[in-house]
Amino acid sequence: MPRLKDEGTTDPIQFGPQRFLNRELSWLRFNRRVLEEATNPKNPLLERCRFLSIFESNLDEFYMVRVSGLIEQQQGGFLEVTPDGLTPAEQLILISEEAGSLRQQAGRIWLDTIKPQLDEAGVDILRYEELSDAQRLQVDDYFIEEVFKLCTPLVLHPAPSVPFISNRSLNIGALLDDGSGVKLARVKVPTIIPRLVRLGKRKSEFILLEDLIRHHLKSLYPGVSIVDTFLFRVIRDADIEIRELEAADLIESVEQTIKLRRFGDPVLLQVDSMMPGDVRNTLMRLHELDPEDMFVLDGILGMEVLQDLANLDKPALRYPSFHPYVNEALINPTTLFELIRKSDVFVHQPFDSFRSVEEFVASAASDPDVIGIKQTLYRVGTESPVVESLLRAAEAGKQVAVMVELKARFDESNNLIWARALERAGVHVTYGFAELKTHCKLCLIVRRERGGIRSYAHIGTGNYNPSTARIYTDFGLFTDDPEITQDIAELFNVLTGFSRQTHYRKILVAPYSLRDGILERIRRETAIARETGKGLMLMKMNSLVDPDMTDALYEASQAGVAVDLVVRGICTLRAGVPGLSDNVRVRSVVGQFLEHSRLYYFDNGGNPEAFIGSADLMRRNLDRRVETLVPVQSPAIKRHLRDLMGLYFRDNCNTWIQLPSGEYVREAPDGGDSAFRVQEYLMGHPSTRSLSFT
């Protein structure tokens, strides 16, 4: 680690820009941790394939969004440096070196480790040359009947105009000689049919679609000599902004954004190592890319195909079957609201079933006493029981209002479909703000009861999406607290109407009060520690990037506050630096489930405060999104959350410890310590069984 300035000082600012880690390199370290899970022999073999797929998808999106933005800054002459002191050009150089090395490592992991072990386990991806006569006959017939008509042979160079190569598509390049000179041609591997072509009905043997097409290229270019073939991919800028002035209608603007995304400028070229150097240069020139914008790779290009492999019905090669805990009282419409009236209810998915959230909305749709439902929708998935319940509620004549965020990146099209279905059912649908994303996860139910109108709310850290609820860890809180539900009702007026309210009773709302609310509590904990010598903050989030938050945590550490952070991804804070962050510990947990929950816990001199919600400590979440954090008021739930953080710090198998340099090392059982995996433990100890609220 570079030497930090003035290490004897107690002022974080005096440590200079080096007190911050670079956010892009920190993200790449996170993706390295994902890749390491593909090498972990304690993970089942098909799950290791899944980690390779996730690594590839992560890296694609990183280039499509983050790297494309840096390229735009560089080309636009943007000279402002990051908090850690790097220009866009300097970051691009470091990213190219780190990301290229990681992607090459991933290819070798597949070729040298995972594929041979799959072969031994009876899961084979064969080359065409390795097929039996019967298998060749099968795939040849399949090519003629299913594949041939979907392939479009094109000439890339020399050509009157260069054919467009779509984002993330896998392409077969070929050198063709028709007697008048060698030309470079391309065939896009169709995405409408499976890329894994199964050989036979029962065996786990496959051939990749691109290999099948390569063998049959002559049928696509008859009468031409095929000199050589190779594979390549192009990654394009997908971070097309929605600009308010470009379209008066937000829906029209989003639809245009979706269309433009596939035509974004190229940012990365991936080629297989068999491609000749002159062909690489031609492809770079055609896409106006430099050598540092190209990865030369061995193994599979487009490893997202391994997700399909990971889904094979091979129980012995996958994680043991897991079924979330279902608390019957929470899915019974006759007891659900009664339970929430007795006490707040905390759920922790996927260990607790998402059915409690789905039933909360479904009960509201069928309950004759419910008169209104208000909900935010960010990413709901292609199949959504929650949205189906909202549709039924509207058809039953209830007052239903939904804020659909159309700018949820890569989910815009799906959200448009649901928004139109809701509108057709008579739901009041709004689409938020052109300049802000609405990222909060809120559901408010209004019920007419014997004592008058009572409201119930669900506040979550994750989306109302049944698919991600099975693989993301998220918190949820059900409450009927009058002040919290009134806050949420008033926030919905901001989301759906012209209200400009910025102050709330109990909830913290970005971009209005959330930043200041968290900073005030960090500073309060700092002051208590200076006075008493004691202080504790526990935080769990996806990313810690905001400089002001980081400096406040440094100051807390220097005052003696114990700062324990579980940060899954980006963390620009340096833990354990003498004189700066001696009392800060940073852990990252990468396991079977994606850690996605957010918690902010302050000991407050023995009178603890805890908040859960949708916000990470990033500038975008604090200043450019509508986010909410809700206070946890139940002493039992607050104790449970503190104990839960203790479990995360006990994990010695899936936990990575951040060093002062910003690098991470895997925690391992020490001496006689037994192995402890927090996610595995929570599968057997779900919150709705551990907490007594019935």
JSON list of N, CA and C in Angstrom, two decimals, residues 489-554:
[
{"chain": "A", "resi": 489, "resn": "ALA", "atom": "N", "xyz": [-47.30, 7.29, 3.71]},
{"chain": "A", "resi": 489, "resn": "ALA", "atom": "CA", "xyz": [-48.42, 7.84, 2.94]},
{"chain": "A", "resi": 489, "resn": "ALA", "atom": "C", "xyz": [-48.05, 9.20, 2.35]},
{"chain": "A", "resi": 490, "resn": "GLU", "atom": "N", "xyz": [-47.37, 10.01, 3.14]},
{"chain": "A", "resi": 490, "resn": "GLU", "atom": "CA", "xyz": [-46.98, 11.33, 2.64]},
{"chain": "A", "resi": 490, "resn": "GLU", "atom": "C", "xyz": [-45.88, 11.24, 1.59]},
{"chain": "A", "resi": 491, "resn": "LEU", "atom": "N", "xyz": [-44.99, 10.25, 1.74]},
{"chain": "A", "resi": 491, "resn": "LEU", "atom": "CA", "xyz": [-43.97, 10.06, 0.71]},
{"chain": "A", "resi": 491, "resn": "LEU", "atom": "C", "xyz": [-44.62, 9.63, -0.60]},
{"chain": "A", "resi": 492, "resn": "PHE", "atom": "N", "xyz": [-45.64, 8.78, -0.55]},
{"chain": "A", "resi": 492, "resn": "PHE", "atom": "CA", "xyz": [-46.34, 8.41, -1.77]},
{"chain": "A", "resi": 492, "resn": "PHE", "atom": "C", "xyz": [-46.96, 9.63, -2.45]},
{"chain": "A", "resi": 493, "resn": "ASN", "atom": "N", "xyz": [-47.38, 10.62, -1.67]},
{"chain": "A", "resi": 493, "resn": "ASN", "atom": "CA", "xyz": [-47.89, 11.85, -2.28]},
{"chain": "A", "resi": 493, "resn": "ASN", "atom": "C", "xyz": [-46.80, 12.58, -3.06]},
{"chain": "A", "resi": 494, "resn": "VAL", "atom": "N", "xyz": [-45.55, 12.47, -2.58]},
{"chain": "A", "resi": 494, "resn": "VAL", "atom": "CA", "xyz": [-44.43, 13.03, -3.33]},
{"chain": "A", "resi": 494, "resn": "VAL", "atom": "C", "xyz": [-44.21, 12.25, -4.62]},
{"chain": "A", "resi": 495, "resn": "LEU", "atom": "N", "xyz": [-44.32, 10.92, -4.53]},
{"chain": "A", "resi": 495, "resn": "LEU", "atom": "CA", "xyz": [-44.04, 10.06, -5.67]},
{"chain": "A", "resi": 495, "resn": "LEU", "atom": "C", "xyz": [-45.12, 10.13, -6.75]},
{"chain": "A", "resi": 496, "resn": "THR", "atom": "N", "xyz": [-46.36, 10.35, -6.32]},
{"chain": "A", "resi": 496, "resn": "THR", "atom": "CA", "xyz": [-47.47, 10.28, -7.28]},
{"chain": "A", "resi": 496, "resn": "THR", "atom": "C", "xyz": [-48.06, 11.64, -7.63]},
{"chain": "A", "resi": 497, "resn": "GLY", "atom": "N", "xyz": [-47.71, 12.66, -6.88]},
{"chain": "A", "resi": 497, "resn": "GLY", "atom": "CA", "xyz": [-48.34, 13.96, -7.13]},
{"chain": "A", "resi": 497, "resn": "GLY", "atom": "C", "xyz": [-47.33, 15.08, -7.15]},
{"chain": "A", "resi": 498, "resn": "PHE", "atom": "N", "xyz": [-47.76, 16.25, -6.69]},
{"chain": "A", "resi": 498, "resn": "PHE", "atom": "CA", "xyz": [-46.92, 17.44, -6.73]},
{"chain": "A", "resi": 498, "resn": "PHE", "atom": "C", "xyz": [-46.43, 17.86, -5.35]},
{"chain": "A", "resi": 499, "resn": "SER", "atom": "N", "xyz": [-46.56, 16.98, -4.38]},
{"chain": "A", "resi": 499, "resn": "SER", "atom": "CA", "xyz": [-46.07, 17.31, -3.05]},
{"chain": "A", "resi": 499, "resn": "SER", "atom": "C", "xyz": [-44.55, 17.50, -3.08]},
{"chain": "A", "resi": 500, "resn": "ARG", "atom": "N", "xyz": [-44.07, 18.47, -2.32]},
{"chain": "A", "resi": 500, "resn": "ARG", "atom": "CA", "xyz": [-42.63, 18.72, -2.23]},
{"chain": "A", "resi": 500, "resn": "ARG", "atom": "C", "xyz": [-42.15, 18.55, -0.79]},
{"chain": "A", "resi": 501, "resn": "GLN", "atom": "N", "xyz": [-42.81, 17.67, -0.05]},
{"chain": "A", "resi": 501, "resn": "GLN", "atom": "CA", "xyz": [-42.46, 17.46, 1.35]},
{"chain": "A", "resi": 501, "resn": "GLN", "atom": "C", "xyz": [-41.05, 16.89, 1.47]},
{"chain": "A", "resi": 502, "resn": "THR", "atom": "N", "xyz": [-40.29, 17.41, 2.42]},
{"chain": "A", "resi": 502, "resn": "THR", "atom": "CA", "xyz": [-38.91, 16.96, 2.61]},
{"chain": "A", "resi": 502, "resn": "THR", "atom": "C", "xyz": [-38.63, 16.46, 4.03]},
{"chain": "A", "resi": 503, "resn": "HIS", "atom": "N", "xyz": [-39.53, 16.72, 4.97]},
{"chain": "A", "resi": 503, "resn": "HIS", "atom": "CA", "xyz": [-39.31, 16.33, 6.37]},
{"chain": "A", "resi": 503, "resn": "HIS", "atom": "C", "xyz": [-40.34, 15.28, 6.78]},
{"chain": "A", "resi": 504, "resn": "TYR", "atom": "N", "xyz": [-39.87, 14.28, 7.53]},
{"chain": "A", "resi": 504, "resn": "TYR", "atom": "CA", "xyz": [-40.73, 13.18, 7.96]},
{"chain": "A", "resi": 504, "resn": "TYR", "atom": "C", "xyz": [-40.50, 12.91, 9.43]},
{"chain": "A", "resi": 505, "resn": "ARG", "atom": "N", "xyz": [-41.44, 12.23, 10.05]},
{"chain": "A", "resi": 505, "resn": "ARG", "atom": "CA", "xyz": [-41.42, 12.01, 11.49]},
{"chain": "A", "resi": 505, "resn": "ARG", "atom": "C", "xyz": [-40.34, 11.02, 11.90]},
{"chain": "A", "resi": 506, "resn": "LYS", "atom": "N", "xyz": [-40.34, 9.86, 11.26]},
{"chain": "A", "resi": 506, "resn": "LYS", "atom": "CA", "xyz": [-39.44, 8.79, 11.69]},
{"chain": "A", "resi": 506, "resn": "LYS", "atom": "C", "xyz": [-38.56, 8.23, 10.58]},
{"chain": "A", "resi": 507, "resn": "ILE", "atom": "N", "xyz": [-39.07, 8.14, 9.36]},
{"chain": "A", "resi": 507, "resn": "ILE", "atom": "CA", "xyz": [-38.27, 7.53, 8.30]},
{"chain": "A", "resi": 507, "resn": "ILE", "atom": "C", "xyz": [-37.26, 8.55, 7.77]},
{"chain": "A", "resi": 508, "resn": "LEU", "atom": "N", "xyz": [-36.15, 8.04, 7.27]},
{"chain": "A", "resi": 508, "resn": "LEU", "atom": "CA", "xyz": [-35.15, 8.86, 6.59]},
{"chain": "A", "resi": 508, "resn": "LEU", "atom": "C", "xyz": [-35.35, 8.69, 5.09]},
{"chain": "A", "resi": 509, "resn": "VAL", "atom": "N", "xyz": [-35.39, 9.79, 4.38]},
{"chain": "A", "resi": 509, "resn": "VAL", "atom": "CA", "xyz": [-35.72, 9.76, 2.96]},
{"chain": "A", "resi": 509, "resn": "VAL", "atom": "C", "xyz": [-34.62, 10.48, 2.17]},
{"chain": "A", "resi": 510, "resn": "ALA", "atom": "N", "xyz": [-34.05, 9.81, 1.19]},
{"chain": "A", "resi": 510, "resn": "ALA", "atom": "CA", "xyz": [-33.13, 10.47, 0.25]},
{"chain": "A", "resi": 510, "resn": "ALA", "atom": "C", "xyz": [-33.95, 10.95, -0.95]},
{"chain": "A", "resi": 511, "resn": "PRO", "atom": "N", "xyz": [-33.59, 12.10, -1.53]},
{"chain": "A", "resi": 511, "resn": "PRO", "atom": "CA", "xyz": [-32.38, 12.88, -1.27]},
{"chain": "A", "resi": 511, "resn": "PRO", "atom": "C", "xyz": [-32.57, 14.00, -0.24]},
{"chain": "A", "resi": 512, "resn": "TYR", "atom": "N", "xyz": [-33.50, 13.86, 0.69]},
{"chain": "A", "resi": 512, "resn": "TYR", "atom": "CA", "xyz": [-33.84, 14.96, 1.59]},
{"chain": "A", "resi": 512, "resn": "TYR", "atom": "C", "xyz": [-33.14, 14.84, 2.95]},
{"chain": "A", "resi": 513, "resn": "SER", "atom": "N", "xyz": [-33.42, 13.79, 3.69]},
{"chain": "A", "resi": 513, "resn": "SER", "atom": "CA", "xyz": [-32.96, 13.72, 5.07]},
{"chain": "A", "resi": 513, "resn": "SER", "atom": "C", "xyz": [-32.05, 12.54, 5.37]},
{"chain": "A", "resi": 514, "resn": "LEU", "atom": "N", "xyz": [-31.88, 11.63, 4.43]},
{"chain": "A", "resi": 514, "resn": "LEU", "atom": "CA", "xyz": [-31.18, 10.38, 4.73]},
{"chain": "A", "resi": 514, "resn": "LEU", "atom": "C", "xyz": [-29.69, 10.62, 4.96]},
{"chain": "A", "resi": 515, "resn": "ARG", "atom": "N", "xyz": [-29.05, 11.39, 4.09]},
{"chain": "A", "resi": 515, "resn": "ARG", "atom": "CA", "xyz": [-27.61, 11.66, 4.26]},
{"chain": "A", "resi": 515, "resn": "ARG", "atom": "C", "xyz": [-27.35, 12.29, 5.63]},
{"chain": "A", "resi": 516, "resn": "ASP", "atom": "N", "xyz": [-28.07, 13.39, 5.92]},
{"chain": "A", "resi": 516, "resn": "ASP", "atom": "CA", "xyz": [-27.85, 14.09, 7.19]},
{"chain": "A", "resi": 516, "resn": "ASP", "atom": "C", "xyz": [-28.22, 13.21, 8.38]},
{"chain": "A", "resi": 517, "resn": "GLY", "atom": "N", "xyz": [-29.27, 12.40, 8.22]},
{"chain": "A", "resi": 517, "resn": "GLY", "atom": "CA", "xyz": [-29.70, 11.54, 9.32]},
{"chain": "A", "resi": 517, "resn": "GLY", "atom": "C", "xyz": [-28.65, 10.52, 9.70]},
{"chain": "A", "resi": 518, "resn": "ILE", "atom": "N", "xyz": [-27.99, 9.91, 8.72]},
{"chain": "A", "resi": 518, "resn": "ILE", "atom": "CA", "xyz": [-26.94, 8.94, 9.03]},
{"chain": "A", "resi": 518, "resn": "ILE", "atom": "C", "xyz": [-25.70, 9.65, 9.56]},
{"chain": "A", "resi": 519, "resn": "LEU", "atom": "N", "xyz": [-25.31, 10.77, 8.94]},
{"chain": "A", "resi": 519, "resn": "LEU", "atom": "CA", "xyz": [-24.13, 11.50, 9.41]},
{"chain": "A", "resi": 519, "resn": "LEU", "atom": "C", "xyz": [-24.32, 11.98, 10.85]},
{"chain": "A", "resi": 520, "resn": "GLU", "atom": "N", "xyz": [-25.51, 12.48, 11.17]},
{"chain": "A", "resi": 520, "resn": "GLU", "atom": "CA", "xyz": [-25.76, 12.94, 12.54]},
{"chain": "A", "resi": 520, "resn": "GLU", "atom": "C", "xyz": [-25.59, 11.81, 13.54]},
{"chain": "A", "resi": 521, "resn": "ARG", "atom": "N", "xyz": [-26.02, 10.61, 13.18]},
{"chain": "A", "resi": 521, "resn": "ARG", "atom": "CA", "xyz": [-25.92, 9.49, 14.11]},
{"chain": "A", "resi": 521, "resn": "ARG", "atom": "C", "xyz": [-24.48, 8.98, 14.22]},
{"chain": "A", "resi": 522, "resn": "ILE", "atom": "N", "xyz": [-23.72, 9.04, 13.13]},
{"chain": "A", "resi": 522, "resn": "ILE", "atom": "CA", "xyz": [-22.30, 8.68, 13.22]},
{"chain": "A", "resi": 522, "resn": "ILE", "atom": "C", "xyz": [-21.59, 9.66, 14.13]},
{"chain": "A", "resi": 523, "resn": "ARG", "atom": "N", "xyz": [-21.89, 10.95, 13.97]},
{"chain": "A", "resi": 523, "resn": "ARG", "atom": "CA", "xyz": [-21.23, 11.97, 14.80]},
{"chain": "A", "resi": 523, "resn": "ARG", "atom": "C", "xyz": [-21.67, 11.87, 16.26]},
{"chain": "A", "resi": 524, "resn": "ARG", "atom": "N", "xyz": [-22.92, 11.50, 16.48]},
{"chain": "A", "resi": 524, "resn": "ARG", "atom": "CA", "xyz": [-23.38, 11.31, 17.86]},
{"chain": "A", "resi": 524, "resn": "ARG", "atom": "C", "xyz": [-22.62, 10.16, 18.52]},
{"chain": "A", "resi": 525, "resn": "GLU", "atom": "N", "xyz": [-22.45, 9.06, 17.78]},
{"chain": "A", "resi": 525, "resn": "GLU", "atom": "CA", "xyz": [-21.70, 7.93, 18.32]},
{"chain": "A", "resi": 525, "resn": "GLU", "atom": "C", "xyz": [-20.24, 8.33, 18.59]},
{"chain": "A", "resi": 526, "resn": "THR", "atom": "N", "xyz": [-19.70, 9.17, 17.71]},
{"chain": "A", "resi": 526, "resn": "THR", "atom": "CA", "xyz": [-18.34, 9.67, 17.90]},
{"chain": "A", "resi": 526, "resn": "THR", "atom": "C", "xyz": [-18.23, 10.49, 19.18]},
{"chain": "A", "resi": 527, "resn": "ALA", "atom": "N", "xyz": [-19.21, 11.37, 19.40]},
{"chain": "A", "resi": 527, "resn": "ALA", "atom": "CA", "xyz": [-19.19, 12.21, 20.60]},
{"chain": "A", "resi": 527, "resn": "ALA", "atom": "C", "xyz": [-19.34, 11.37, 21.86]},
{"chain": "A", "resi": 528, "resn": "ILE", "atom": "N", "xyz": [-20.19, 10.36, 21.83]},
{"chain": "A", "resi": 528, "resn": "ILE", "atom": "CA", "xyz": [-20.37, 9.48, 22.99]},
{"chain": "A", "resi": 528, "resn": "ILE", "atom": "C", "xyz": [-19.07, 8.76, 23.31]},
{"chain": "A", "resi": 529, "resn": "ALA", "atom": "N", "xyz": [-18.35, 8.30, 22.27]},
{"chain": "A", "resi": 529, "resn": "ALA", "atom": "CA", "xyz": [-17.10, 7.59, 22.49]},
{"chain": "A", "resi": 529, "resn": "ALA", "atom": "C", "xyz": [-16.04, 8.50, 23.09]},
{"chain": "A", "resi": 530, "resn": "ARG", "atom": "N", "xyz": [-16.01, 9.74, 22.63]},
{"chain": "A", "resi": 530, "resn": "ARG", "atom": "CA", "xyz": [-15.04, 10.68, 23.19]},
{"chain": "A", "resi": 530, "resn": "ARG", "atom": "C", "xyz": [-15.32, 10.95, 24.66]},
{"chain": "A", "resi": 531, "resn": "GLU", "atom": "N", "xyz": [-16.59, 10.90, 25.02]},
{"chain": "A", "resi": 531, "resn": "GLU", "atom": "CA", "xyz": [-16.97, 11.19, 26.41]},
{"chain": "A", "resi": 531, "resn": "GLU", "atom": "C", "xyz": [-16.83, 9.97, 27.30]},
{"chain": "A", "resi": 532, "resn": "THR", "atom": "N", "xyz": [-17.20, 8.80, 26.80]},
{"chain": "A", "resi": 532, "resn": "THR", "atom": "CA", "xyz": [-17.27, 7.60, 27.64]},
{"chain": "A", "resi": 532, "resn": "THR", "atom": "C", "xyz": [-16.20, 6.57, 27.33]},
{"chain": "A", "resi": 533, "resn": "GLY", "atom": "N", "xyz": [-15.56, 6.71, 26.17]},
{"chain": "A", "resi": 533, "resn": "GLY", "atom": "CA", "xyz": [-14.59, 5.69, 25.76]},
{"chain": "A", "resi": 533, "resn": "GLY", "atom": "C", "xyz": [-15.22, 4.48, 25.11]},
{"chain": "A", "resi": 534, "resn": "LYS", "atom": "N", "xyz": [-16.54, 4.52, 24.91]},
{"chain": "A", "resi": 534, "resn": "LYS", "atom": "CA", "xyz": [-17.24, 3.37, 24.32]},
{"chain": "A", "resi": 534, "resn": "LYS", "atom": "C", "xyz": [-18.11, 3.85, 23.15]},
{"chain": "A", "resi": 535, "resn": "GLY", "atom": "N", "xyz": [-18.21, 3.02, 22.15]},
{"chain": "A", "resi": 535, "resn": "GLY", "atom": "CA", "xyz": [-19.08, 3.30, 21.02]},
{"chain": "A", "resi": 535, "resn": "GLY", "atom": "C", "xyz": [-19.09, 2.11, 20.08]},
{"chain": "A", "resi": 536, "resn": "LEU", "atom": "N", "xyz": [-20.21, 1.88, 19.40]},
{"chain": "A", "resi": 536, "resn": "LEU", "atom": "CA", "xyz": [-20.33, 0.74, 18.48]},
{"chain": "A", "resi": 536, "resn": "LEU", "atom": "C", "xyz": [-21.26, 1.10, 17.34]},
{"chain": "A", "resi": 537, "resn": "MET", "atom": "N", "xyz": [-20.81, 0.83, 16.12]},
{"chain": "A", "resi": 537, "resn": "MET", "atom": "CA", "xyz": [-21.66, 0.95, 14.94]},
{"chain": "A", "resi": 537, "resn": "MET", "atom": "C", "xyz": [-21.51, -0.32, 14.11]},
{"chain": "A", "resi": 538, "resn": "LEU", "atom": "N", "xyz": [-22.64, -0.87, 13.73]},
{"chain": "A", "resi": 538, "resn": "LEU", "atom": "CA", "xyz": [-22.68, -2.05, 12.87]},
{"chain": "A", "resi": 538, "resn": "LEU", "atom": "C", "xyz": [-23.41, -1.66, 11.59]},
{"chain": "A", "resi": 539, "resn": "MET", "atom": "N", "xyz": [-22.80, -1.90, 10.46]},
{"chain": "A", "resi": 539, "resn": "MET", "atom": "CA", "xyz": [-23.43, -1.54, 9.19]},
{"chain": "A", "resi": 539, "resn": "MET", "atom": "C", "xyz": [-23.26, -2.67, 8.20]},
{"chain": "A", "resi": 540, "resn": "LYS", "atom": "N", "xyz": [-24.30, -2.89, 7.42]},
{"chain": "A", "resi": 540, "resn": "LYS", "atom": "CA", "xyz": [-24.28, -3.90, 6.37]},
{"chain": "A", "resi": 540, "resn": "LYS", "atom": "C", "xyz": [-24.86, -3.29, 5.11]},
{"chain": "A", "resi": 541, "resn": "MET", "atom": "N", "xyz": [-24.16, -3.41, 4.01]},
{"chain": "A", "resi": 541, "resn": "MET", "atom": "CA", "xyz": [-24.61, -2.75, 2.77]},
{"chain": "A", "resi": 541, "resn": "MET", "atom": "C", "xyz": [-23.94, -3.43, 1.58]},
{"chain": "A", "resi": 542, "resn": "ASN", "atom": "N", "xyz": [-24.36, -3.01, 0.39]},
{"chain": "A", "resi": 542, "resn": "ASN", "atom": "CA", "xyz": [-23.74, -3.52, -0.83]},
{"chain": "A", "resi": 542, "resn": "ASN", "atom": "C", "xyz": [-22.47, -2.76, -1.16]},
{"chain": "A", "resi": 543, "resn": "SER", "atom": "N", "xyz": [-22.49, -1.42, -0.95]},
{"chain": "A", "resi": 543, "resn": "SER", "atom": "CA", "xyz": [-21.36, -0.59, -1.35]},
{"chain": "A", "resi": 543, "resn": "SER", "atom": "C", "xyz": [-21.19, 0.58, -0.39]},
{"chain": "A", "resi": 544, "resn": "LEU", "atom": "N", "xyz": [-19.93, 0.93, -0.12]},
{"chain": "A", "resi": 544, "resn": "LEU", "atom": "CA", "xyz": [-19.57, 2.11, 0.66]},
{"chain": "A", "resi": 544, "resn": "LEU", "atom": "C", "xyz": [-18.62, 2.93, -0.20]},
{"chain": "A", "resi": 545, "resn": "VAL", "atom": "N", "xyz": [-19.11, 4.05, -0.71]},
{"chain": "A", "resi": 545, "resn": "VAL", "atom": "CA", "xyz": [-18.35, 4.85, -1.66]},
{"chain": "A", "resi": 545, "resn": "VAL", "atom": "C", "xyz": [-18.31, 6.32, -1.26]},
{"chain": "A", "resi": 546, "resn": "ASP", "atom": "N", "xyz": [-19.34, 6.83, -0.60]},
{"chain": "A", "resi": 546, "resn": "ASP", "atom": "CA", "xyz": [-19.47, 8.26, -0.35]},
{"chain": "A", "resi": 546, "resn": "ASP", "atom": "C", "xyz": [-18.32, 8.78, 0.50]},
{"chain": "A", "resi": 547, "resn": "PRO", "atom": "N", "xyz": [-17.58, 9.81, 0.04]},
{"chain": "A", "resi": 547, "resn": "PRO", "atom": "CA", "xyz": [-16.42, 10.32, 0.79]},
{"chain": "A", "resi": 547, "resn": "PRO", "atom": "C", "xyz": [-16.79, 10.90, 2.15]},
{"chain": "A", "resi": 548, "resn": "ASP", "atom": "N", "xyz": [-17.90, 11.63, 2.24]},
{"chain": "A", "resi": 548, "resn": "ASP", "atom": "CA", "xyz": [-18.28, 12.23, 3.52]},
{"chain": "A", "resi": 548, "resn": "ASP", "atom": "C", "xyz": [-18.59, 11.16, 4.55]},
{"chain": "A", "resi": 549, "resn": "MET", "atom": "N", "xyz": [-19.30, 10.11, 4.14]},
{"chain": "A", "resi": 549, "resn": "MET", "atom": "CA", "xyz": [-19.59, 9.01, 5.06]},
{"chain": "A", "resi": 549, "resn": "MET", "atom": "C", "xyz": [-18.30, 8.31, 5.49]},
{"chain": "A", "resi": 550, "resn": "THR", "atom": "N", "xyz": [-17.40, 8.12, 4.55]},
{"chain": "A", "resi": 550, "resn": "THR", "atom": "CA", "xyz": [-16.14, 7.45, 4.85]},
{"chain": "A", "resi": 550, "resn": "THR", "atom": "C", "xyz": [-15.32, 8.26, 5.85]},
{"chain": "A", "resi": 551, "resn": "ASP", "atom": "N", "xyz": [-15.23, 9.57, 5.63]},
{"chain": "A", "resi": 551, "resn": "ASP", "atom": "CA", "xyz": [-14.47, 10.41, 6.56]},
{"chain": "A", "resi": 551, "resn": "ASP", "atom": "C", "xyz": [-15.11, 10.42, 7.95]},
{"chain": "A", "resi": 552, "resn": "ALA", "atom": "N", "xyz": [-16.45, 10.42, 7.99]},
{"chain": "A", "resi": 552, "resn": "ALA", "atom": "CA", "xyz": [-17.13, 10.39, 9.29]},
{"chain": "A", "resi": 552, "resn": "ALA", "atom": "C", "xyz": [-16.84, 9.08, 10.02]},
{"chain": "A", "resi": 553, "resn": "LEU", "atom": "N", "xyz": [-16.76, 7.98, 9.29]},
{"chain": "A", "resi": 553, "resn": "LEU", "atom": "CA", "xyz": [-16.42, 6.70, 9.92]},
{"chain": "A", "resi": 553, "resn": "LEU", "atom": "C", "xyz": [-14.98, 6.69, 10.39]},
{"chain": "A", "resi": 554, "resn": "TYR", "atom": "N", "xyz": [-14.08, 7.30, 9.63]},
{"chain": "A", "resi": 554, "resn": "TYR", "atom": "CA", "xyz": [-12.70, 7.42, 10.09]},
{"chain": "A", "resi": 554, "resn": "TYR", "atom": "C", "xyz": [-12.64, 8.20, 11.41]}
]
